[in-house]
Amino acid sequence: ETLHHRRQRWSTLLHSDDYRTVITEVLEQELPKYSTSSVVIPTSLSPIMSECILILASAPLIFTAAVDGVLPRRYLQDTHLQAEYEEVQNRAHIQPSIYIHLLADEHGLAPTANQLYLIRQMVLDYLDERAVNHGFALLIDNVSQPPFHQPANNRTLRKYLATHSTPRSAQRIATLLKFCEGIHKRWLDTPPHLRDAPLTYPPGECGYARNSHARLEQHRRHISSNYVMNLVEDICTHLYTTNRFPQHFRMHQFIIYLIFQPTQAEIAEIFCSGLLQVWVENGGGFNHYPAGRSNRSAREIGEREWQRHEAYAREESGLVQNLRVQRERVED
């Protein structure tokens, strides 16, 4: 099953309120990744399923639009969605949340499969140590701040390959090669006659933050950010400014879910990352670091504050009604 068909099928199932099928399939894909992980999640499937049902039942319209693959485009046109999202943004100042980045142009459209394939080739050129690519890599490394100076005695240095411990990280190279393999697979999975049409599901990145506004600002400034995502965005800017692309693809940022229980923090990030298929391996996005490993801040929030968040979810979201629908489905 291709990424496109999987996401399309999950979207259809969720619109028909079939939470359990989708949750089961997502968890079957995602949970094995954490069998030896330090991420704190229940060992039994039942409480994880319950948390995922709560997530889907309380999800705002912005979440649904993300699942459907239409969020950047619909947000530009749908005033109802914009109004609801304003409230989500207000709450996210005081409530932990899940955010996403989606690669799209100024009209909210994703790159085509062929455009994504060209981005892939640019990533491979960036990784290449041969002298012919040094100048290109330096251009890419200076698309965004901070500026990067390539020493004359080591022209193989790259901004997005350097870490605190090594100037050219083997781990980062391996991850970017995995990203390129995923893009190649997605290109092959796209029928040839559709490779010049915008992809239905934009490449994305998903994360958790206690304050998503602050975290998204870090990402905008490429501070403690995702190097795969940052590199791709800089390549897209380069392709636009050099007239290789008629559109300027960039990362569109959205907060898609408000967490209202401390037990949701890790599970929400794991589930949303799987549901939105944002992993480098399958060409769906830029996530390469296991979800749920940077969520300790949820434990710092007091019980009364969590109670207020849950009360808000029950009063303002579709949580109560959607849970009733789920119970009726089980009883039937």
XYZ file of C-alpha atoms in Angstrom:
332
model
C 0.000 0.000 0.000
C 1.419 3.393 -0.974
C 1.637 6.311 1.427
C -1.006 8.126 -0.618
C -3.512 5.282 -0.461
C -2.864 4.613 3.215
C -3.465 8.216 4.191
C -6.484 8.460 1.919
C -7.977 5.329 3.452
C -7.344 6.514 7.007
C -8.931 9.874 6.221
C -12.033 8.157 4.858
C -12.281 5.882 7.896
C -12.026 8.803 10.309
C -14.741 10.704 8.467
C -16.960 7.671 9.028
C -16.031 7.679 12.757
C -14.083 4.420 12.522
C -11.455 5.409 15.064
C -10.462 1.937 16.144
C -9.369 0.635 12.747
C -7.177 3.666 12.151
C -5.703 3.652 15.649
C -4.937 -0.060 15.456
C -3.160 0.288 12.115
C -1.175 3.353 13.177
C -0.063 1.719 16.416
C 0.897 -1.487 14.610
C 3.318 0.619 12.583
C 4.562 2.884 15.343
C 4.761 0.961 18.621
C 7.442 -1.540 17.503
C 9.803 1.437 17.134
C 9.610 1.938 20.900
C 10.045 -1.628 22.138
C 13.540 -0.839 23.436
C 13.079 2.906 23.817
C 13.243 5.049 26.937
C 9.937 6.688 25.993
C 7.461 6.279 28.847
C 4.287 4.731 27.427
C 1.978 2.043 28.846
C 3.069 -1.523 28.197
C -0.526 -2.587 27.577
C -2.271 -1.666 24.324
C -5.634 -0.872 25.923
C -4.678 2.405 27.682
C -2.829 3.582 24.568
C -5.933 2.899 22.469
C -8.027 4.832 24.985
C -5.732 7.848 24.814
C -5.803 7.796 21.007
C -9.603 7.695 21.032
C -9.603 10.760 23.292
C -7.212 12.498 20.906
C -9.386 11.870 17.856
C -12.597 12.668 19.726
C -11.324 16.053 20.916
C -9.386 17.023 17.785
C -10.176 20.425 16.236
C -10.951 21.078 12.573
C -7.326 22.027 11.991
C -6.356 18.449 12.899
C -8.906 16.988 10.488
C -7.663 19.229 7.680
C -4.112 18.036 8.343
C -5.210 14.394 8.164
C -7.066 15.104 4.916
C -3.952 16.720 3.420
C -5.658 20.044 2.716
C -4.635 22.176 5.685
C -2.333 24.801 4.093
C -4.737 25.350 1.194
C -7.973 25.294 3.172
C -6.611 27.594 5.848
C -6.183 30.352 3.264
C -9.863 30.173 2.278
C -11.938 28.834 5.178
C -12.933 31.589 7.615
C -14.532 29.078 10.000
C -11.268 27.160 10.169
C -9.349 30.392 10.707
C -11.640 31.412 13.564
C -11.322 28.063 15.303
C -7.572 28.079 14.820
C -7.292 31.471 16.494
C -8.736 29.900 19.633
C -6.341 26.940 19.347
C -3.444 29.378 19.093
C -4.628 31.290 22.146
C -4.867 28.100 24.188
C -1.437 26.923 23.033
C 0.177 29.740 25.018
C -0.883 27.976 28.223
C -1.504 24.384 27.130
C 0.874 21.716 25.753
C 0.203 20.876 22.145
C 1.182 19.071 18.973
C 2.420 21.146 16.047
C 3.255 20.374 12.444
C 5.223 21.809 9.558
C 3.917 21.237 6.040
C 5.926 21.957 2.892
C 3.715 24.009 0.577
C 3.766 27.054 -1.686
C 2.064 30.415 -1.205
C -1.236 28.903 -2.366
C -1.019 26.022 0.096
C -0.132 23.455 -2.560
C 2.457 20.733 -2.014
C 5.342 20.115 -4.418
C 4.790 17.681 -7.250
C 6.476 14.284 -7.207
C 8.912 15.526 -9.856
C 9.713 18.642 -7.834
C 10.280 16.531 -4.756
C 12.566 14.326 -6.825
C 14.630 17.377 -7.822
C 14.873 18.360 -4.156
C 16.149 14.844 -3.510
C 18.842 15.277 -6.149
C 19.888 18.555 -4.564
C 20.221 16.836 -1.186
C 22.451 14.198 -2.787
C 24.578 16.928 -4.395
C 24.823 18.635 -1.012
C 26.124 15.430 0.555
C 28.635 14.832 -2.239
C 32.229 15.544 -1.208
C 33.488 16.049 -4.748
C 34.871 19.488 -5.557
C 32.244 20.132 -8.226
C 29.601 20.454 -5.489
C 31.471 22.615 -2.971
C 30.204 25.888 -4.413
C 26.614 24.656 -4.553
C 26.753 23.461 -0.946
C 28.106 26.821 0.183
C 25.214 28.578 -1.553
C 22.701 26.349 0.228
C 24.438 26.833 3.568
C 24.010 30.595 3.269
C 20.387 30.722 2.199
C 19.279 31.243 5.796
C 20.811 32.590 8.968
C 23.227 32.146 10.575
C 25.848 32.592 7.827
C 28.182 29.683 7.233
C 31.850 30.061 6.372
C 33.507 27.156 4.612
C 37.246 27.064 5.400
C 39.518 26.861 2.384
C 41.341 23.867 3.838
C 38.155 21.821 4.315
C 35.642 22.366 1.542
C 33.624 19.288 2.522
C 32.155 20.996 5.593
C 28.396 21.523 5.502
C 26.180 23.502 7.875
C 23.571 20.778 8.171
C 26.045 17.923 8.582
C 27.991 19.452 11.460
C 27.302 18.612 15.111
C 28.997 19.647 18.342
C 31.154 16.535 18.220
C 31.979 16.204 14.526
C 32.140 18.500 11.485
C 30.594 15.878 9.205
C 28.223 13.601 11.067
C 27.910 10.062 9.731
C 24.515 9.820 11.445
C 23.212 12.911 9.682
C 24.504 11.691 6.342
C 22.787 8.335 6.880
C 19.521 10.053 7.809
C 19.595 12.284 4.744
C 20.313 9.290 2.524
C 17.339 7.544 4.118
C 15.265 10.638 3.341
C 16.390 10.470 -0.296
C 15.461 6.790 -0.473
C 12.019 7.608 0.901
C 11.492 10.350 -1.678
C 12.591 7.998 -4.445
C 10.062 5.418 -3.275
C 7.303 8.010 -3.133
C 8.192 9.156 -6.656
C 8.070 5.568 -7.920
C 4.716 5.048 -6.186
C 3.258 8.073 -7.976
C 1.784 7.168 -11.387
C 3.814 8.845 -14.177
C 0.838 10.897 -15.384
C 0.450 12.401 -11.880
C 4.079 13.309 -11.221
C 3.566 16.924 -12.294
C 0.473 17.398 -10.134
C 0.817 18.672 -6.545
C 1.042 15.809 -4.081
C -2.166 15.321 -2.118
C -0.287 15.015 1.163
C 2.473 17.598 1.704
C 5.719 16.400 3.282
C 5.575 17.246 6.969
C 7.157 17.280 10.390
C 5.372 16.753 13.685
C 6.371 17.556 17.251
C 5.315 18.230 20.836
C 5.886 21.377 22.859
C 4.718 22.760 26.162
C 4.603 26.124 24.389
C 4.320 25.531 20.658
C 4.563 29.237 19.851
C 8.046 29.408 21.340
C 9.060 26.108 19.753
C 7.806 27.125 16.313
C 9.744 30.368 16.559
C 12.878 28.305 17.203
C 12.123 26.246 14.115
C 11.573 29.398 12.050
C 15.019 30.582 13.077
C 16.566 27.111 12.563
C 17.527 26.934 16.239
C 17.512 23.453 17.826
C 15.490 22.475 14.809
C 15.227 19.562 12.377
C 18.213 19.609 10.015
C 16.454 17.562 7.316
C 13.553 20.001 7.259
C 15.826 23.053 7.389
C 17.999 21.795 4.540
C 14.982 21.043 2.351
C 13.487 24.468 3.015
C 16.765 26.168 2.084
C 17.001 24.085 -1.088
C 13.450 25.112 -1.993
C 14.346 28.775 -1.505
C 17.417 28.317 -3.699
C 15.364 26.611 -6.406
C 12.874 29.489 -6.319
C 15.405 32.329 -6.369
C 17.275 30.682 -9.252
C 13.996 30.219 -11.183
C 14.144 26.434 -11.117
C 10.808 26.405 -9.291
C 8.027 28.877 -10.167
C 6.699 28.579 -6.603
C 8.400 29.242 -3.296
C 7.890 26.188 -1.131
C 8.374 26.759 2.575
C 7.353 25.214 5.872
C 3.844 26.221 6.925
C 3.446 25.960 10.685
C 0.281 24.908 12.500
C -0.700 23.836 15.999
C -3.072 20.945 15.441
C -3.882 19.460 18.835
C -4.234 20.662 22.430
C -3.161 18.064 25.002
C -5.454 17.950 28.039
C -4.054 15.067 30.102
C -0.445 14.397 31.156
C -0.712 10.804 29.942
C -1.373 12.071 26.419
C 1.934 13.877 25.919
C 4.073 11.049 24.538
C 1.205 9.129 22.974
C -0.149 12.174 21.135
C 3.192 12.832 19.466
C 3.708 9.167 18.583
C 0.171 8.776 17.249
C 0.075 12.027 15.273
C 3.481 11.355 13.717
C 2.250 7.960 12.571
C -1.167 9.137 11.440
C 0.364 11.912 9.345
C 3.145 9.619 8.058
C 5.865 12.236 8.507
C 8.888 9.919 8.656
C 11.919 10.196 6.388
C 11.823 6.477 5.600
C 8.606 6.596 3.589
C 9.047 9.954 1.882
C 6.239 11.416 3.961
C 8.255 14.002 5.790
C 11.218 15.030 7.866
C 10.860 13.250 11.224
C 13.832 11.039 12.006
C 14.097 11.322 15.789
C 11.769 9.045 17.785
C 8.622 10.792 18.947
C 7.884 11.111 22.643
C 11.458 11.581 23.868
C 11.268 15.306 24.639
C 7.959 15.491 26.468
C 9.029 15.687 30.106
C 7.722 19.227 30.440
C 4.197 17.791 30.598
C 5.105 16.326 33.999
C 5.898 19.805 35.323
C 2.301 20.968 34.978
C 0.186 20.823 38.122
C -2.968 18.771 38.576
C -5.258 21.801 38.776
C -3.951 23.126 35.495
C -4.567 19.775 33.823
C -8.086 19.770 35.232
C -8.724 23.148 33.605
C -7.395 21.865 30.282
C -9.649 18.810 30.448
C -12.667 20.912 31.386
C -12.003 23.112 28.375
C -11.793 20.067 26.098
C -15.082 18.701 27.391
C -16.864 22.032 27.074
C -15.427 23.445 23.861
C -14.450 20.496 21.649
C -16.537 17.666 20.238
C -15.113 15.295 22.846
C -18.322 14.343 24.676
C -20.414 13.891 21.541
C -17.712 11.982 19.673
C -17.145 9.627 22.605
C -20.870 8.932 22.634
C -20.687 8.003 18.945
C -17.776 5.674 19.654
C -19.667 3.942 22.466
C -22.676 3.467 20.201
C -20.459 1.916 17.521
C -19.099 -0.582 20.053
C -22.588 -1.423 21.319
C -23.846 -1.982 17.772
